[in-house]
């Protein structure tokens, strides 16, 4: 189903059905409760709702899954944001002594938005995306996920499609959730290479020695650069595109004249790029230091562009998984990194599609499952479980379930490890 099949005017009618029968409340509560290890962890979490006509309601908090469920079914939010775990219940923040209400913990989060790449993509601009430029999100996830796991040792990174033009990452490890603002800033700065606003021409500047993190990132970029930048975006095709690349090269008249002379006869973008690379390597052979300009070009065109402020703040809110994007109708779903190169944002189900799928006749197998489960769970919860399984949302909820299972297994391992250590003493 394409975005064209979704009518924004139908959202007020679809949201009640979505929150009543399809939203995965059980998994959602299980995630944010983190095994109930810390007292009041879920109860002190802030939620914010954006309602119809852009009415914004902050500092919502709930004692139980049931309470959250009832309130969301009553308010039918157009958008859900998740904030920090506070020192007190957010819905009572006005009753707390001034200065006592503090944000204590939150997942380490990253927000990557396609609009931040507008200076290096020619296929689309603004909120528009297409399969060509979506490769930038694939590169971003590959680079950042590797760094978060290998360089920082985090294990539980939940990558989520925003529903329109970007991706979010929720690092859910206990160590990540406890990071201070200074530590979050340090991680975000470590991962940031593209710097400077519209007026900055060279946004990536490398110096000796090249950090191993940059070398690893370049390995990822090189896998996509030819197909994405040279062929997809044609960065060495038109005169305007070529001029943008030349502006990133050293201010060496002889070097530029030699390159332009070659470009007059050679029009193949891949051969043009091979020449730039070999000239850069020659420069490095003769120069005492630096001259990594071919690497700087690759990183400027392909490296992830982070909204650092989102990552730095403990009290910063970020759009929730399984929230609906009001403009596209698409659900904000987890991304399976095992299938990352095949992830297609245009194939992500819309709220109109999954609500329509609910109306399809049940199969014999589904009816048999219903009979088997008759005495296992309460009617409402049982129906909800089987309802999302009948829609295109099912595989994304299963992916979320798997993520939660891995976290639970990890928690259990930590408990056993700690109990063994205590026995030794």
XYZ file of C-alpha atoms in Angstrom:
425
model
C 0.000 0.000 0.000
C 1.414 3.427 -0.920
C 1.145 6.660 1.027
C -1.442 7.779 -1.559
C -3.797 5.113 -0.196
C -3.678 6.790 3.190
C -5.982 9.750 3.715
C -4.939 12.007 6.590
C -8.577 13.012 7.123
C -9.339 9.408 8.139
C -6.865 9.430 11.050
C -9.424 10.418 13.758
C -11.476 7.361 12.779
C -8.515 4.963 12.546
C -6.614 5.841 15.727
C -9.295 4.540 18.153
C -9.235 1.190 16.347
C -5.435 1.114 16.348
C -5.111 1.814 20.075
C -7.962 -0.492 20.973
C -6.987 -3.534 18.935
C -3.494 -3.247 17.456
C -1.052 -1.223 19.553
C 1.344 -3.687 21.333
C 0.781 -2.417 24.887
C 2.085 -5.577 26.558
C 5.476 -5.440 24.812
C 5.599 -1.656 25.163
C 5.171 -1.812 28.948
C 7.614 -4.695 29.198
C 10.231 -2.611 27.386
C 9.903 0.542 29.494
C 9.555 -1.397 32.754
C 12.975 -3.063 32.248
C 12.050 -6.112 34.288
C 10.810 -4.038 37.215
C 14.375 -4.089 38.592
C 14.294 -0.424 39.624
C 11.339 0.666 41.747
C 8.929 3.117 40.050
C 10.954 3.038 36.820
C 7.879 2.879 34.605
C 5.771 5.045 36.911
C 8.311 7.906 36.798
C 8.683 7.875 33.012
C 7.425 10.884 31.066
C 5.187 10.470 28.048
C 3.924 13.309 25.924
C 0.994 13.216 23.520
C 0.314 15.348 20.477
C -3.445 15.442 19.982
C -5.633 16.611 17.122
C -5.044 20.243 16.029
C -1.464 20.083 17.425
C -2.516 20.187 21.075
C 0.620 19.146 22.987
C 0.309 17.461 26.392
C 3.523 16.921 28.384
C 4.362 15.265 31.709
C 2.004 12.319 31.355
C 2.846 9.297 33.514
C 1.138 6.047 34.420
C 1.236 3.555 37.274
C 0.467 0.441 35.236
C 0.148 -0.866 31.707
C -3.620 -0.824 32.117
C -3.608 2.847 33.104
C -1.447 3.761 30.085
C -3.701 1.730 27.832
C -6.911 3.358 29.045
C -5.499 6.878 28.746
C -4.190 6.325 25.218
C -7.516 4.822 24.155
C -9.259 7.837 25.647
C -6.958 10.504 24.148
C -6.064 8.751 20.845
C -2.778 10.688 20.400
C -1.654 11.592 16.893
C 1.926 11.260 18.111
C 3.574 9.743 21.195
C 6.924 10.930 22.551
C 8.938 9.260 25.301
C 11.009 11.261 27.765
C 13.164 10.606 30.804
C 12.651 8.694 34.014
C 12.305 11.414 36.659
C 12.879 11.644 40.399
C 9.098 12.017 40.901
C 6.025 11.129 38.875
C 5.859 13.540 35.949
C 2.085 14.010 36.277
C 2.738 15.380 39.780
C 5.641 17.674 38.807
C 3.685 20.821 39.764
C 3.335 19.577 43.342
C 7.064 18.912 43.782
C 9.321 21.446 45.468
C 11.090 23.669 42.926
C 14.408 22.163 41.836
C 13.576 18.692 43.171
C 11.979 17.421 39.960
C 14.982 16.035 38.056
C 15.477 13.869 34.978
C 17.513 10.889 36.214
C 17.798 8.374 33.394
C 16.891 7.769 29.782
C 18.018 5.604 26.904
C 20.899 7.045 24.896
C 19.103 8.107 21.707
C 20.064 9.177 18.201
C 17.934 10.946 15.613
C 18.970 10.947 11.951
C 16.826 13.009 9.601
C 17.120 12.997 5.813
C 16.613 16.772 5.604
C 20.111 17.203 7.087
C 21.553 15.673 3.900
C 19.935 18.115 1.463
C 23.298 19.595 0.405
C 24.553 16.175 -0.751
C 21.486 14.590 -2.367
C 20.074 15.642 -5.735
C 17.180 13.176 -6.018
C 14.995 14.705 -3.271
C 14.890 17.528 -0.746
C 13.051 18.431 2.445
C 10.732 15.722 3.729
C 10.807 13.761 0.453
C 12.710 10.486 0.245
C 13.241 7.843 -2.435
C 15.084 4.499 -2.662
C 18.201 6.304 -3.947
C 18.719 8.550 -0.944
C 17.406 6.022 1.595
C 20.837 4.384 1.200
C 22.101 7.209 3.448
C 19.994 5.825 6.311
C 21.355 2.328 5.668
C 24.924 3.662 5.836
C 24.125 5.620 9.020
C 22.731 2.560 10.792
C 25.674 0.375 9.755
C 28.286 2.890 10.946
C 26.624 3.875 14.206
C 25.480 0.394 15.231
C 28.989 -0.988 14.764
C 30.513 1.866 16.782
C 27.974 1.627 19.602
C 28.577 -2.109 19.949
C 32.307 -2.424 19.234
C 33.690 0.908 20.453
C 31.396 1.462 23.453
C 30.349 -2.088 24.300
C 26.578 -1.522 24.148
C 24.467 -4.560 23.282
C 20.827 -3.492 23.118
C 20.394 -1.000 20.272
C 16.832 -0.682 18.970
C 16.702 0.926 15.517
C 13.327 2.369 14.532
C 11.989 3.905 11.320
C 10.486 7.313 12.106
C 7.495 6.819 9.791
C 8.570 9.415 7.251
C 12.131 10.536 6.492
C 14.537 9.218 9.108
C 15.567 6.715 11.739
C 15.957 6.692 15.526
C 18.190 4.590 17.746
C 17.376 3.685 21.365
C 20.400 2.309 23.241
C 18.722 0.468 26.110
C 21.643 -0.967 28.083
C 21.561 -0.052 31.774
C 24.949 1.668 31.416
C 23.605 3.796 28.552
C 20.473 4.792 30.470
C 22.566 5.985 33.426
C 24.923 8.191 31.370
C 25.302 11.801 32.490
C 24.762 14.734 30.124
C 28.561 15.115 29.843
C 28.993 11.438 28.942
C 26.174 11.568 26.378
C 27.791 14.645 24.846
C 31.131 12.829 24.666
C 29.569 9.848 22.837
C 27.700 12.139 20.426
C 30.853 14.174 19.695
C 32.883 11.005 19.148
C 30.346 9.901 16.521
C 30.114 13.324 14.800
C 32.334 13.996 11.794
C 30.256 16.280 9.550
C 30.413 19.745 11.079
C 29.430 23.256 10.010
C 26.354 24.937 8.566
C 25.329 25.911 5.031
C 28.179 28.415 4.796
C 30.837 25.740 5.499
C 32.187 24.170 2.306
C 34.463 21.488 3.776
C 32.409 19.861 6.503
C 34.838 16.976 7.105
C 38.501 17.659 7.863
C 40.792 14.707 8.616
C 44.198 14.873 10.232
C 47.042 12.479 11.065
C 46.766 9.888 12.385
C 43.409 8.662 11.059
C 41.399 7.349 14.027
C 40.429 3.624 13.803
C 36.758 4.659 14.116
C 37.075 6.733 10.921
C 38.835 3.863 9.149
C 35.975 1.511 10.124
C 33.402 4.074 8.972
C 35.157 4.492 5.615
C 35.013 0.721 5.100
C 31.204 0.934 5.363
C 30.980 4.008 3.108
C 33.176 2.398 0.431
C 30.683 -0.475 0.123
C 27.952 1.959 -0.945
C 29.795 4.958 -2.414
C 29.951 3.948 -6.067
C 26.322 2.844 -6.321
C 24.927 5.650 -4.154
C 27.076 8.728 -4.854
C 28.665 8.150 -8.269
C 25.728 6.459 -10.004
C 22.646 7.290 -7.901
C 23.418 10.948 -7.117
C 25.783 11.439 -10.102
C 28.131 13.668 -8.059
C 30.665 13.723 -10.913
C 28.119 14.169 -13.723
C 26.834 17.702 -14.304
C 29.113 20.754 -14.170
C 27.313 22.007 -11.051
C 27.822 18.657 -9.267
C 31.480 18.466 -10.316
C 32.119 22.022 -9.085
C 30.809 21.040 -5.626
C 33.303 18.169 -5.472
C 36.177 20.301 -6.806
C 35.517 22.833 -4.023
C 36.503 20.112 -1.547
C 39.905 19.529 -3.171
C 43.184 21.274 -2.245
C 43.716 24.772 -3.611
C 46.448 23.588 -5.951
C 46.224 25.187 -9.411
C 48.320 22.542 -11.193
C 46.387 19.745 -9.522
C 42.983 21.184 -10.473
C 44.059 22.014 -14.062
C 45.301 18.460 -14.559
C 42.027 17.047 -13.212
C 39.789 19.327 -15.304
C 41.786 18.476 -18.412
C 41.167 14.784 -17.767
C 37.461 15.394 -17.122
C 37.063 17.032 -20.549
C 37.662 13.719 -22.284
C 36.553 11.230 -19.599
C 32.830 11.365 -18.764
C 32.468 8.079 -16.870
C 31.855 9.017 -13.182
C 33.594 5.929 -11.786
C 36.731 6.541 -13.846
C 36.676 10.199 -12.831
C 36.532 9.139 -9.192
C 39.359 6.611 -9.641
C 41.515 9.470 -10.925
C 40.717 11.656 -7.902
C 41.614 8.763 -5.589
C 44.903 7.985 -7.305
C 45.874 11.679 -7.315
C 45.112 11.861 -3.584
C 47.273 8.806 -2.931
C 50.104 10.343 -4.973
C 49.809 13.521 -2.891
C 50.141 11.510 0.305
C 53.243 9.795 -1.004
C 55.031 13.110 -1.580
C 53.556 15.261 1.216
C 54.694 15.094 4.829
C 51.171 14.795 6.205
C 47.461 15.089 5.426
C 45.886 15.095 1.947
C 43.004 12.746 2.759
C 40.657 14.701 0.519
C 39.142 11.682 -1.266
C 38.212 10.249 2.153
C 36.823 13.631 3.250
C 34.637 13.745 0.116
C 33.281 10.250 0.767
C 32.478 11.091 4.386
C 30.941 14.474 3.555
C 28.576 12.843 1.064
C 27.735 9.695 3.035
C 28.594 9.891 6.751
C 25.698 10.008 9.275
C 24.493 13.483 10.213
C 23.428 13.445 13.847
C 21.184 15.853 15.676
C 23.631 16.032 18.577
C 21.257 17.948 20.858
C 18.810 15.024 20.836
C 21.547 12.692 22.106
C 22.996 15.060 24.722
C 19.928 15.814 26.824
C 18.571 13.356 29.379
C 15.212 15.154 29.365
C 14.909 15.343 25.561
C 11.791 13.651 24.189
C 11.862 11.375 21.144
C 9.071 9.898 19.054
C 7.969 6.523 20.355
C 8.159 3.222 18.485
C 4.727 2.196 17.156
C 3.577 5.814 17.018
C 1.752 6.735 13.773
C 3.150 9.440 11.513
C 0.158 11.715 10.820
C 1.464 12.879 7.412
C 2.225 9.465 5.898
C 0.091 7.215 8.125
C 3.081 4.892 8.467
C 3.783 3.149 11.752
C 7.125 3.845 13.422
C 8.430 0.276 13.366
C 11.639 -1.485 14.494
C 14.169 -2.235 11.742
C 15.648 -5.714 11.374
C 19.403 -5.192 10.936
C 19.742 -8.679 9.461
C 17.595 -7.448 6.555
C 18.862 -3.857 6.577
C 19.803 -3.603 2.891
C 16.330 -4.838 1.964
C 14.428 -2.496 4.300
C 12.041 -0.359 2.226
C 10.350 2.557 4.017
C 7.622 2.544 1.380
C 6.704 -1.025 2.343
C 6.153 -0.148 6.010
C 2.443 -0.566 6.749
C 0.158 2.415 7.132
C -2.517 2.610 9.804
C -5.171 2.432 7.086
C -3.710 -0.810 5.730
C -3.529 -2.643 9.072
C -7.020 -1.485 10.068
C -8.286 -2.719 6.712
C -6.542 -6.073 7.236
C -8.540 -6.518 10.447
C -11.694 -6.703 8.333
C -10.390 -9.672 6.332
C -12.144 -12.996 7.120
C -10.296 -15.159 9.646
C -8.515 -18.260 8.369
C -9.366 -21.710 9.801
C -5.967 -21.757 11.563
C -6.709 -18.439 13.308
C -10.105 -19.724 14.427
C -8.449 -22.891 15.828
C -5.864 -20.734 17.673
C -8.681 -18.716 19.196
C -10.329 -21.886 20.536
C -7.017 -23.137 21.998
C -6.358 -19.829 23.759
C -9.901 -19.535 25.129
C -8.929 -20.391 28.691
C -5.396 -18.966 28.736
C -5.882 -15.212 28.888
C -8.493 -12.662 29.592
C -10.716 -11.905 26.620
C -9.498 -8.369 25.868
C -5.794 -9.151 25.960
C -6.322 -12.382 24.025
C -8.168 -10.609 21.242
C -5.502 -7.912 20.971
C -2.765 -10.546 20.714
C -4.422 -12.230 17.799
C -5.569 -9.008 16.139
C -2.129 -7.579 15.336
C -1.017 -11.044 14.210
C -3.591 -10.817 11.425
C -1.969 -7.689 9.995
C 1.269 -6.508 8.381
C 2.287 -5.183 11.801
C 2.917 -8.740 13.053
C 6.508 -9.133 11.864
C 7.531 -5.815 13.452
C 5.967 -6.719 16.814
C 7.762 -10.081 16.614
C 11.032 -8.234 15.997
C 10.317 -6.066 19.053
C 9.514 -9.220 21.060
C 12.883 -10.723 20.071
C 14.662 -7.544 21.170
C 12.903 -7.692 24.558
C 13.784 -11.377 24.958
C 17.466 -10.603 24.377
C 17.338 -7.864 27.020
C 15.576 -10.168 29.502
C 18.157 -12.901 28.883
C 20.954 -10.396 29.422
C 19.366 -9.170 32.684
C 19.042 -12.747 33.929
C 22.702 -13.352 33.107
C 23.732 -10.280 35.102
C 21.674 -11.403 38.117
C 23.308 -14.861 38.046
C 26.752 -13.335 37.638
C 26.215 -11.006 40.596
C 24.846 -13.799 42.791
C 27.924 -15.932 41.994
C 30.198 -13.050 42.915
C 28.399 -12.627 46.240
C 28.835 -16.343 46.991
C 32.598 -15.984 46.454
C 32.677 -13.369 49.193
